[in-house]
Amino acid sequence: MMPPEQETIPGSTNSTTTSATTTPSPNFLLGNVNRPSETGSVHAEPSCDGGTDSLFLGHHDDHNQVPADHHNYSAAAVRSSIFRESLRPVTLKFEDVAYTINLKPRTEMNCFSQPVLKSTRDVLSGVSGLVRPGELMAMLGPSGSGKTTLLTALAGRLPGKISGNISYNGQPFSSSMKRKTGFVSQDDVLYPHLTVLETLTYAALLRLPKKLTTEEKVEQAESVIVELGLTRCRNSVVGGPLLRGVSGGERKRVSIGQEMLVNPSLLLLDEPTSGLDSTTAQRIIATLWGLARGGRTVITTIHQPSSRLYRMFDKVVVLSEGSPIYSGQAGRVMDYFGSIGYAPGFSFMNPADFLLDLANGIATDIKQDDQQEFHGRLDHLDDQNSIKQHLVSSYKKNIYPALKAEIHGNHTDSVRNSSSRGSENEWITSWWEQFKVLLSRGLKERKHESYSGLRIFQVMSVAILSGLLWWHSDPSNIQDQIGLLFFFSIFWGFFPLFNAIFAFPQERPMLIKERSSGMYRLSSYYFARMAGDLPMELVLPTIFVTVTYWTGGLKPSFVTFVLTLLIILYNVLVSQGLGLAMGAILMDVKQATTLASVTMLVFLLVGGYYIQKIPAFIAWLKYASFSHYCYKLLVGVQYSDNEFYECGIGMNCRVMDFPAIKCLGLDGKWWDVAALTLMFVGYRLFAYVALRMGQPH
């Protein structure tokens, strides 16, 4: 049997069936597959020298077309569009790919329940395929058929053990291959408050090599915006669930643009048309078709494409419950299924609809003569499972042998890119450059959250209320004053803690996406996050203490005020570190919030204000409370040994003899500072280790 790209399907008079008049492509990069020329925003015509097709995206003026010759580029063409070059083409081969997951065992067993016989489930089972540079492959199948799992495996991002063989130019997946691979997930993971231009510019600064200047990287981002038709919305915010931004199709093109900045040789996309109207979906697929014609290997999953989208696919892989029922040229799929007894009942049926019906085990639209011819066979295929089994067995008999022979038949790509692997394993940009870009991006994105009107109102309302409640309190009322100091330590323990809990769980999708692409080191991200939080998290407590201190009747000394402010700010940083550690360890906002509530309640009780004499067997808890150390330091700087207060009519008592102060033990302030420093460093170290263990390297 001949390979799928060359075989003649039995029982057919034509080896290729198309629904429209097409023009043969003259070059190997086009996969020797007929393709329509009317693709909306993509124009492709044979070049006069017999090279690859001329490609021009987003325009309709034939005079502006630039030859996209894969081997010979002019300097102007290279500068004008990164979409017209693919310097290191990748041939992707995958053979007998299988993936199994462990099912959760049933815990509630009784005498009437049946034991779980199968503890694993096969998500993928023996999937094979071959995609060359210049080809656009689509993975079709119903929901749950394993399309996304296969795509993630091909991108080198699937956790767990994968059986089978996946090779990129004959080599296994490596760090250098990661840098040449673009992966666009189904959900657009983007920062909502950044504009389209800012999003692509920051991606360019992080992902483009250090040999380019900042101006050249920004120019690259601008060219991506022009090529993807995003000029109209370049200064609009991306938006998200809670913020109105660009449209769904524009968001998807921004996600594609982030990957296209690095000019990937291999581009993989998961459901790029999900939730889009037919016109927008066509523009997305037409863009991918044009990118493939630039010499890239493009693979996409797609749920239910229209017939005009299907015509742009070079190859298709059809999955049914993780097993392949077809893998080969898209234009020959109808002939193949017709040869094994499955043909649509009418001539103008969308091939994608027909394939999805078959993948679901539905074959009700076959022709009457086929029903009679295969009557004996259909008697055994009267239910969906038997139809699926027959399709899988037909694939193994008719397609798999030729496909396997083709995969093993060409070994010319095995050593193509092994020469420069050592240099490509290094980071694209330096640690300091990554830190600066991430710090700038973080400040621009999170300023809307840190300085939101709601948060400012929350802090200022509490500050004003506290100032009014303690309005010029009498120095003789020491109990009231130390109550205000304890309120300082508790409020600026609770508030930063619960704000910091959300930091890493909310940014987890973005962190996973960018780290999987090798954009930056985890340490540069982490330190940029820490540095970016300083101005945002310390401004509000400074205003709060300034307002409340002078209205609350505390010691009218500027030095004491400064020391009080520094203690509060240090307490904020320690509390924030604990929140970051809880969020990074649990990565679940509900669980982290619950744990933080219990923790802060314990810290509140053992802080030293409510209970002076804690039982010895549980007194150790106060040494774990940063609120306890903060409270001690605040009281220690507020009062000195030589101060007295009016404790009765005509009587003065030493402040240090006041019961609530005496039990604190104000000696050893530097030990309290050391304890807070240890917590400051320890909490952040725990947070970093938790992130390191939970993120790809």
XYZ file of C-alpha atoms in Angstrom:
697
model
C 0.000 0.000 0.000
C 1.327 3.421 -0.908
C 1.817 6.170 1.686
C -1.288 8.310 2.385
C 0.218 11.254 0.508
C 0.627 9.181 -2.680
C -1.755 6.262 -2.491
C -4.826 5.816 -4.615
C -7.779 4.899 -2.423
C -9.391 1.649 -3.537
C -12.696 2.064 -5.234
C -12.150 5.665 -6.275
C -11.402 7.052 -9.686
C -9.609 10.100 -8.378
C -6.888 10.151 -5.807
C -7.940 13.586 -4.591
C -11.423 15.025 -4.187
C -11.927 18.743 -3.709
C -14.999 20.886 -3.499
C -13.607 23.788 -5.502
C -11.225 24.469 -8.319
C -7.706 24.660 -6.956
C -4.263 25.533 -8.199
C -1.485 23.001 -7.605
C 1.281 24.290 -5.381
C 4.719 24.053 -6.956
C 6.835 23.481 -3.894
C 7.472 20.762 -1.344
C 6.784 23.189 1.522
C 3.145 23.256 0.472
C 2.875 19.556 1.061
C 1.836 18.775 -2.535
C -1.763 19.431 -1.591
C -4.213 21.485 -3.613
C -5.349 24.596 -1.781
C -7.900 27.305 -2.576
C -6.618 30.792 -3.189
C -9.637 32.659 -1.876
C -8.793 32.762 1.818
C -9.824 36.300 2.644
C -6.829 37.863 4.311
C -4.250 35.518 2.784
C -3.092 35.610 -0.823
C -0.840 32.855 -2.103
C 0.328 32.578 -5.673
C 3.091 30.500 -7.268
C 6.290 32.463 -7.537
C 7.789 32.971 -10.945
C 11.016 31.158 -10.062
C 9.306 28.014 -8.889
C 10.071 28.649 -5.238
C 7.611 28.770 -2.390
C 4.413 30.730 -2.605
C 4.369 34.465 -2.210
C 2.667 35.366 1.041
C 1.059 38.557 2.148
C -1.086 38.699 5.239
C -3.805 41.176 5.998
C -3.777 43.008 2.632
C -5.456 42.637 -0.732
C -3.123 44.567 -3.001
C -1.299 42.061 -5.201
C 1.405 44.625 -5.932
C 2.441 44.581 -2.273
C 3.112 40.866 -2.155
C 6.592 39.900 -0.991
C 8.146 36.604 -2.051
C 8.443 34.312 0.954
C 11.274 32.227 -0.424
C 12.272 29.895 2.374
C 15.940 29.825 1.490
C 16.748 33.231 0.011
C 15.539 36.389 1.700
C 16.452 39.924 0.990
C 17.389 42.028 4.014
C 14.374 44.225 3.467
C 12.010 41.255 3.462
C 13.483 39.941 6.694
C 13.099 43.319 8.368
C 9.566 43.838 7.072
C 7.993 40.701 8.447
C 9.090 37.860 10.650
C 6.209 35.858 9.191
C 8.095 35.391 5.937
C 10.973 33.375 7.308
C 11.469 30.087 9.064
C 15.198 29.577 9.339
C 15.083 26.125 10.905
C 12.135 24.109 9.587
C 10.943 21.238 11.759
C 9.584 17.903 10.576
C 7.450 16.487 13.374
C 6.934 12.741 13.560
C 4.896 10.958 16.195
C 4.432 7.205 16.244
C 2.237 5.037 18.479
C 1.767 7.817 21.039
C -0.144 6.523 24.053
C -1.005 8.173 27.354
C -2.717 6.615 30.351
C -4.057 8.276 33.486
C -4.829 6.760 36.850
C -8.462 6.845 37.917
C -9.446 7.775 41.448
C -10.254 4.552 43.313
C -13.685 4.112 44.784
C -13.503 4.492 48.558
C -17.041 3.751 49.640
C -17.419 0.009 49.215
C -20.190 -2.162 50.569
C -21.584 -5.617 49.930
C -23.840 -4.381 47.127
C -21.339 -2.241 45.211
C -19.226 -3.549 42.405
C -15.453 -3.266 42.763
C -13.579 -1.014 40.371
C -12.066 -3.369 37.818
C -10.127 -0.763 35.872
C -7.950 1.739 37.706
C -6.557 3.436 34.579
C -7.974 5.029 31.445
C -6.321 5.254 28.049
C -6.514 8.881 26.914
C -4.425 8.224 23.796
C -3.901 4.878 22.146
C -1.445 4.421 19.286
C -1.704 7.786 17.503
C 0.726 8.368 14.644
C 1.322 11.143 12.170
C 3.820 13.146 10.154
C 3.846 16.904 9.599
C 6.388 18.624 7.398
C 7.348 22.297 7.138
C 4.744 24.222 5.158
C 1.860 21.979 6.240
C -1.171 22.792 8.369
C -2.490 19.785 10.273
C -5.854 19.741 12.051
C -6.837 17.329 14.806
C -10.533 16.501 14.730
C -12.688 14.558 17.107
C -15.539 14.927 19.595
C -15.035 16.387 23.049
C -12.985 14.070 25.224
C -11.353 12.287 22.294
C -7.824 13.312 23.354
C -7.091 16.167 20.939
C -5.767 18.577 23.563
C -3.799 15.815 25.286
C -2.088 14.896 22.018
C -1.344 18.532 21.200
C 0.105 19.106 24.671
C 2.250 15.994 24.289
C 3.591 17.219 20.940
C 4.449 20.549 22.592
C 6.494 18.747 25.255
C 4.220 20.015 28.049
C 2.314 16.906 29.064
C 3.167 15.705 32.583
C 3.610 12.008 33.248
C 5.009 9.248 31.108
C 4.167 9.128 27.408
C 4.768 5.942 25.470
C 5.597 5.954 21.805
C 8.047 8.091 19.895
C 7.892 11.836 19.180
C 10.767 13.353 17.221
C 11.588 16.817 15.919
C 13.924 16.553 12.940
C 14.779 13.129 14.264
C 15.704 14.468 17.728
C 13.809 14.255 21.037
C 12.317 17.356 22.640
C 14.978 19.643 24.109
C 15.478 23.138 25.462
C 16.548 24.397 22.052
C 13.382 22.917 20.549
C 11.311 24.630 23.238
C 12.633 27.999 22.063
C 11.545 27.228 18.496
C 8.063 26.036 19.524
C 5.002 28.242 19.901
C 2.047 26.974 21.900
C -1.314 28.777 22.047
C -3.723 27.359 24.621
C -7.477 27.343 24.209
C -7.953 29.920 26.958
C -6.300 33.241 26.213
C -3.984 33.819 29.179
C -3.297 37.559 29.020
C -2.979 40.440 31.455
C -6.299 42.329 31.252
C -5.044 45.860 32.032
C -2.273 45.920 29.433
C -2.960 47.197 25.942
C -2.392 45.064 22.855
C 0.807 46.968 22.078
C 2.087 46.661 25.654
C 1.320 42.943 25.760
C 3.279 42.210 22.597
C 6.072 44.646 23.468
C 6.747 43.034 26.843
C 6.672 39.606 25.198
C 9.164 40.823 22.597
C 11.492 42.234 25.256
C 11.480 38.903 27.087
C 11.567 36.451 24.198
C 13.720 38.049 21.519
C 17.498 37.535 21.713
C 19.777 40.004 23.478
C 21.608 40.811 20.218
C 18.609 42.930 19.207
C 18.251 46.412 20.647
C 15.168 47.529 22.535
C 14.065 49.611 19.541
C 14.351 46.600 17.230
C 12.307 44.464 19.621
C 9.572 47.107 19.796
C 9.637 47.331 16.002
C 9.177 43.563 15.855
C 6.093 43.845 18.058
C 4.740 46.595 15.809
C 5.196 44.398 12.741
C 3.270 41.570 14.419
C 0.397 43.965 15.131
C 0.289 45.005 11.476
C 0.509 41.454 10.133
C -2.267 40.154 12.399
C -4.601 43.036 11.624
C -4.544 44.473 15.151
C -3.687 48.061 14.214
C -7.170 49.345 14.997
C -7.064 48.072 18.593
C -3.337 48.446 19.283
C -3.932 50.913 22.142
C -6.983 49.157 23.593
C -6.697 47.140 26.790
C -6.892 43.382 26.329
C -9.597 43.018 28.961
C -10.898 40.000 30.800
C -13.964 38.619 32.611
C -14.301 41.753 34.766
C -12.903 44.325 32.324
C -14.234 45.153 28.884
C -11.509 44.958 26.256
C -10.897 43.795 22.717
C -13.094 41.203 21.004
C -12.616 37.452 21.245
C -11.049 37.178 17.806
C -8.634 40.000 18.577
C -7.664 38.381 21.870
C -6.948 35.139 20.040
C -4.782 36.958 17.516
C -2.884 38.629 20.368
C -2.194 35.166 21.817
C -0.962 33.982 18.423
C 1.126 37.133 18.062
C 2.919 36.441 21.355
C 4.114 33.135 19.971
C 4.913 34.506 16.517
C 7.299 37.081 17.972
C 10.018 34.448 18.226
C 9.367 33.196 14.688
C 8.675 29.608 15.809
C 9.446 26.735 13.497
C 6.699 24.676 15.136
C 3.378 26.298 16.084
C 0.687 24.414 18.002
C -2.738 25.840 18.788
C -5.556 24.425 20.905
C -9.032 25.297 19.618
C -8.089 28.707 18.137
C -11.619 29.215 16.762
C -13.522 28.287 19.924
C -16.313 30.779 20.623
C -15.727 32.810 17.461
C -18.123 33.544 14.619
C -17.498 31.909 11.237
C -15.938 34.994 9.642
C -13.500 35.563 12.514
C -12.723 31.857 12.629
C -11.913 31.900 8.932
C -9.549 34.819 9.413
C -7.742 32.980 12.217
C -7.333 29.782 10.173
C -6.352 31.805 7.102
C -3.628 33.419 9.204
C -2.390 29.984 10.291
C -2.512 28.785 6.687
C -0.349 31.716 5.657
C 2.089 31.102 8.525
C 2.461 27.496 7.434
C 3.210 28.635 3.899
C 6.177 30.527 5.310
C 7.840 27.180 6.005
C 6.500 26.487 9.475
C 4.957 23.341 10.833
C 1.502 24.262 12.164
C -0.774 21.927 14.120
C -4.146 22.887 15.537
C -7.047 21.194 17.243
C -10.455 22.271 16.060
C -13.864 21.097 17.168
C -16.244 21.572 14.251
C -14.836 23.580 11.328
C -16.933 24.764 8.432
C -16.333 23.353 4.966
C -14.326 26.392 3.849
C -12.091 26.069 6.903
C -11.622 22.368 6.244
C -10.397 23.119 2.723
C -7.406 24.985 4.179
C -6.109 21.953 6.068
C -3.302 19.953 4.498
C -3.589 16.978 6.816
C -6.044 15.773 9.422
C -5.885 13.366 12.336
C -9.289 12.082 13.449
C -9.555 10.685 16.969
C -12.317 8.617 18.515
C -11.986 8.009 22.261
C -8.223 8.426 22.012
C -7.779 6.032 19.078
C -7.069 7.227 15.532
C -9.494 6.441 12.732
C -7.693 8.512 10.091
C -4.318 10.212 9.681
C -3.289 11.636 6.356
C -4.184 14.086 3.610
C -7.341 16.115 4.239
C -8.430 15.995 0.591
C -8.544 12.186 0.506
C -10.497 11.513 3.641
C -13.880 11.096 1.911
C -12.474 8.645 -0.619
C -10.889 6.586 2.129
C -14.035 6.217 4.215
C -16.052 5.573 1.083
C -13.706 2.706 0.243
C -14.444 0.988 3.561
C -18.201 1.433 3.338
C -18.843 4.838 4.893
C -19.903 7.507 2.435
C -22.246 10.453 2.988
C -25.756 10.189 1.659
C -25.453 13.429 -0.323
C -22.605 15.042 -2.232
C -22.296 18.425 -0.558
C -21.826 17.380 3.053
C -19.186 19.146 5.142
C -16.329 16.633 5.524
C -15.749 17.781 9.109
C -19.362 17.012 10.080
C -19.071 13.612 8.446
C -15.828 12.854 10.313
C -17.275 13.881 13.664
C -20.297 11.650 13.096
C -18.023 8.720 12.376
C -15.837 9.487 15.405
C -18.994 9.348 17.530
C -19.966 6.023 15.977
C -22.830 7.467 13.914
C -23.148 6.261 10.316
C -26.796 6.923 9.450
C -26.123 8.946 6.293
C -24.446 6.255 4.181
C -25.827 5.595 0.716
C -28.526 3.021 0.071
C -26.384 0.978 -2.325
C -23.645 0.934 0.272
C -26.186 -0.277 2.811
C -27.047 -3.213 0.585
C -23.425 -3.945 -0.314
C -22.292 -3.923 3.272
C -25.503 -5.288 4.749
C -23.784 -8.268 6.310
C -21.134 -6.046 7.825
C -23.640 -3.511 9.152
C -25.500 -6.241 10.939
C -22.480 -6.405 13.200
C -22.056 -2.628 13.303
C -25.502 -1.763 14.566
C -24.309 0.166 17.576
C -21.844 2.990 18.028
C -19.123 0.998 19.756
C -18.946 -1.582 17.015
C -18.735 1.168 14.385
C -15.865 2.806 16.271
C -14.070 -0.525 16.609
C -14.468 -1.185 12.902
C -13.089 2.257 12.034
C -10.089 1.752 14.317
C -9.368 -1.702 12.892
C -9.699 -0.338 9.348
C -7.197 2.388 10.198
C -4.711 -0.168 11.509
C -5.151 -2.303 8.414
C -5.251 0.304 5.626
C -3.488 3.481 6.834
C -1.120 2.599 9.655
C 1.323 0.376 7.691
C 1.888 3.003 4.994
C 2.074 5.809 7.543
C 4.630 3.925 9.609
C 6.694 3.219 6.510
C 6.649 6.910 5.623
C 7.673 7.933 9.151
C 10.662 5.606 9.022
C 11.382 6.221 5.347
C 13.056 9.617 5.650
C 16.054 10.054 7.949
C 17.503 13.203 6.437
C 16.261 15.415 9.271
C 17.945 13.524 12.083
C 21.015 15.708 12.482
C 19.848 18.989 11.051
C 19.980 21.196 14.128
C 22.470 19.530 16.413
C 25.348 21.903 15.734
C 24.269 24.944 17.734
C 22.435 23.207 20.542
C 24.896 24.265 23.213
C 24.426 27.962 22.625
C 20.654 27.704 22.327
C 20.286 26.102 25.744
C 21.286 29.411 27.299
C 18.696 31.981 28.269
C 17.711 34.392 25.531
C 18.018 37.444 27.787
C 20.058 38.174 30.900
C 18.696 37.910 34.445
C 18.865 41.657 34.942
C 17.011 42.358 31.686
C 14.287 39.898 32.649
C 14.015 41.516 36.080
C 13.627 45.024 34.628
C 11.004 44.014 32.071
C 8.990 41.961 34.567
C 9.172 44.746 37.145
C 7.915 47.306 34.630
C 5.126 45.007 33.457
C 4.104 44.153 37.016
C 3.915 47.793 38.077
C 1.821 48.708 35.057
C -0.556 45.759 35.471
C -1.067 45.799 39.242
C -1.304 49.524 39.846
C -5.000 49.330 38.977
C -5.488 46.777 41.740
C -3.228 48.268 44.411
C -4.509 51.793 43.972
C -8.106 50.924 43.258
C -10.732 53.253 44.650
C -12.222 50.486 46.750
C -8.932 49.697 48.494
C -8.130 53.368 49.104
C -11.615 53.898 50.527
C -11.209 50.867 52.769
C -7.930 52.057 54.260
C -8.836 55.724 54.574
C -12.224 55.043 56.161
C -10.581 52.865 58.825
C -7.853 55.503 59.369
C -10.377 58.300 59.838
C -12.586 56.191 62.098
C -9.587 55.178 64.233
C -8.467 58.795 64.501
C -11.915 59.837 65.670
C -12.235 57.002 68.195
C -8.815 57.749 69.724
C -9.073 61.484 69.151
C -6.272 63.078 71.178
C -6.387 60.377 73.805
C -5.102 61.380 77.241
C -1.546 60.116 77.897
C -2.750 58.960 81.308
C -5.126 56.531 79.597
C -2.352 54.106 78.769
C -4.760 51.240 78.204
C -6.395 53.149 75.354
C -3.080 54.044 73.766
C -1.639 50.546 73.843
C -4.986 49.404 72.431
C -4.369 51.677 69.443
C -0.868 50.267 69.042
C -2.207 46.720 69.135
C -4.798 47.691 66.535
C -1.947 48.915 64.311
C -0.201 45.543 64.512
C -3.359 43.509 63.910
C -4.884 45.578 61.092
C -1.607 45.739 59.181
C -1.198 42.022 59.716
C -4.622 41.024 58.421
C -4.837 43.432 55.490
C -1.566 42.629 53.656
C -1.880 38.921 54.416
C -5.243 38.493 52.735
C -4.233 40.642 49.768
C -1.040 38.623 49.209
C -2.858 35.288 49.263
C -4.340 35.997 45.813
C -1.032 36.890 44.145
C 0.331 33.557 42.953
C -2.962 31.643 42.470
C -4.220 34.418 40.185
C -0.976 34.600 38.202
C -0.485 30.841 38.067
C -1.893 30.365 34.512
C 0.321 33.148 33.166
C 3.344 31.861 35.071
C 2.863 28.318 33.762
C 2.408 29.555 30.201
C 5.421 31.846 30.157
C 7.719 29.506 32.050
C 6.781 26.630 29.726
C 7.897 28.816 26.823
C 11.232 29.527 28.518
C 10.595 33.273 28.652
C 12.367 33.963 31.943
C 13.885 32.478 35.061
C 11.637 31.892 38.039
C 14.044 33.845 40.243
C 13.825 36.960 38.054
C 10.028 36.771 38.127
C 9.968 36.284 41.888
C 12.320 39.140 42.730
C 10.539 41.430 40.278
C 7.293 40.580 42.015
C 8.808 41.318 45.430
C 10.331 44.610 44.300
C 7.157 45.667 42.512
C 5.103 45.145 45.654
C 7.191 47.550 47.745
C 5.867 50.888 46.445
C 2.367 49.528 46.073
C 2.038 47.871 49.471
C 3.830 50.521 51.559
C 2.105 53.715 50.415
C -1.281 53.029 52.006
C 0.059 52.016 55.449
C 2.244 55.127 55.442
C -0.806 57.326 54.889
C -2.786 55.331 57.464
C -0.174 55.673 60.210
C 0.389 59.349 59.431
C -3.307 60.129 59.838
C -4.001 57.925 62.861
C -0.806 58.569 64.817
C -1.207 62.332 65.106
C -4.957 62.269 65.669
C -4.787 59.423 68.193
C -2.860 61.352 70.821
C 0.315 59.255 70.740
C 3.706 60.709 71.758
C 4.193 63.962 69.793
C 7.761 63.120 68.792
C 8.856 62.950 65.183
C 11.512 60.331 65.951
C 8.936 58.137 67.710
C 6.559 58.600 64.788
C 9.233 57.532 62.281
C 10.152 54.475 64.347
C 6.459 53.536 64.645
C 6.028 53.881 60.889
C 9.095 51.741 60.167
C 7.851 49.003 62.496
C 4.442 48.986 60.819
C 5.989 48.830 57.342
C 8.243 45.963 58.386
C 5.226 44.187 59.843
C 3.433 44.672 56.509
C 6.303 43.014 54.631
C 6.409 40.072 57.041
C 2.640 39.622 56.851
C 2.757 39.843 53.071
C 5.467 37.168 52.985
C 3.266 34.804 54.987
C 0.382 35.420 52.565
C 2.607 34.780 49.562
C 3.864 31.540 51.114
C 0.330 30.316 51.856
C -0.838 31.138 48.340
C 2.206 29.523 46.708
C 2.014 26.350 48.796
C -1.738 25.751 48.472
C -2.400 27.486 45.105
C -6.062 27.541 46.086
C -7.627 30.798 47.231
C -10.357 29.186 49.356
C -7.986 26.906 51.229
C -5.404 29.647 51.696
C -8.032 32.101 52.968
C -9.308 29.578 55.483
C -5.803 28.820 56.726
C -4.984 32.528 56.942
C -8.126 33.218 58.977
C -7.237 30.552 61.521
C -3.597 31.671 61.644
C -4.402 35.328 62.197
C -6.974 34.447 64.860
C -4.255 32.581 66.756
C -1.848 35.499 66.305
C -4.542 37.874 67.557
C -5.138 35.892 70.741
C -1.476 35.329 71.610
C -0.337 38.828 70.619
C -0.082 39.926 74.253
C -2.998 42.327 74.515
C -5.973 40.152 75.398
C -4.152 37.581 77.547
C -1.189 38.527 79.677
C -0.674 35.195 81.421
C -0.787 32.444 78.790
C -0.540 28.858 80.146
C 2.982 27.512 79.828
C 2.084 24.528 77.653
C 0.739 26.804 74.906
C 2.805 29.960 75.508
C 5.154 28.994 72.685
C 2.514 30.090 70.164
C 3.243 33.768 70.808
C 6.811 33.312 69.569
C 5.418 32.265 66.164
C 3.247 35.385 65.939
C 4.706 38.333 64.064
C 1.910 40.466 65.575
C 3.357 39.766 69.031
C 6.797 41.090 68.048
C 5.321 44.076 66.244
C 3.174 44.950 69.264
C 6.167 44.717 71.611
C 8.253 46.989 69.404
C 5.472 49.554 69.042
C 5.017 49.753 72.808
C 8.781 49.803 73.338
C 9.372 52.846 71.134
C 6.315 54.645 72.474
C 7.315 54.549 76.140
C 10.629 54.812 78.006
C 11.825 53.870 81.503
C 11.751 57.398 82.877
C 8.124 58.126 81.928
C 5.302 58.394 84.481
C 1.559 58.566 84.206
C -1.189 59.722 86.565
C -2.461 56.513 88.141
C -4.670 58.190 90.770
C -5.495 61.477 92.407
C -2.164 63.079 93.050
C -0.293 59.856 92.299
C 2.205 59.159 89.518
C 3.319 55.684 88.506
C 6.070 54.427 86.236
C 4.782 53.537 82.787
C 6.868 50.370 82.759
C 5.026 49.181 85.868
C 1.676 49.257 84.055
C 0.496 45.596 84.098
C -0.228 45.328 80.350
C 3.256 46.729 79.570
C 5.178 44.981 82.302
C 4.036 41.518 81.200
C 5.301 42.137 77.663
C 8.925 42.252 78.753
C 10.198 45.119 76.637
C 13.843 44.188 77.042
C 15.652 42.831 74.013
C 14.131 44.867 71.212
C 16.833 43.721 68.816
C 15.791 40.124 69.400
C 12.295 41.096 68.303
C 13.730 42.710 65.173
C 15.792 39.586 64.518
C 12.692 37.393 64.881
C 10.794 39.531 62.369
C 13.770 39.427 59.999
C 13.894 35.647 60.229
C 10.176 35.498 59.379
C 10.613 38.021 56.572
C 13.277 35.891 54.905
C 11.784 32.514 55.809
C 8.274 33.156 54.511
C 9.567 34.410 51.184
C 11.977 31.512 50.906
C 9.114 29.080 51.494
C 7.095 30.855 48.803
C 9.937 30.609 46.280
C 10.573 26.918 46.999
C 6.845 26.193 46.629
C 6.797 27.963 43.268
C 9.951 26.154 42.165
C 8.465 22.769 43.017
C 5.166 23.511 41.305
C 6.428 25.075 38.068
C 8.171 23.699 34.962
C 11.913 24.300 34.859
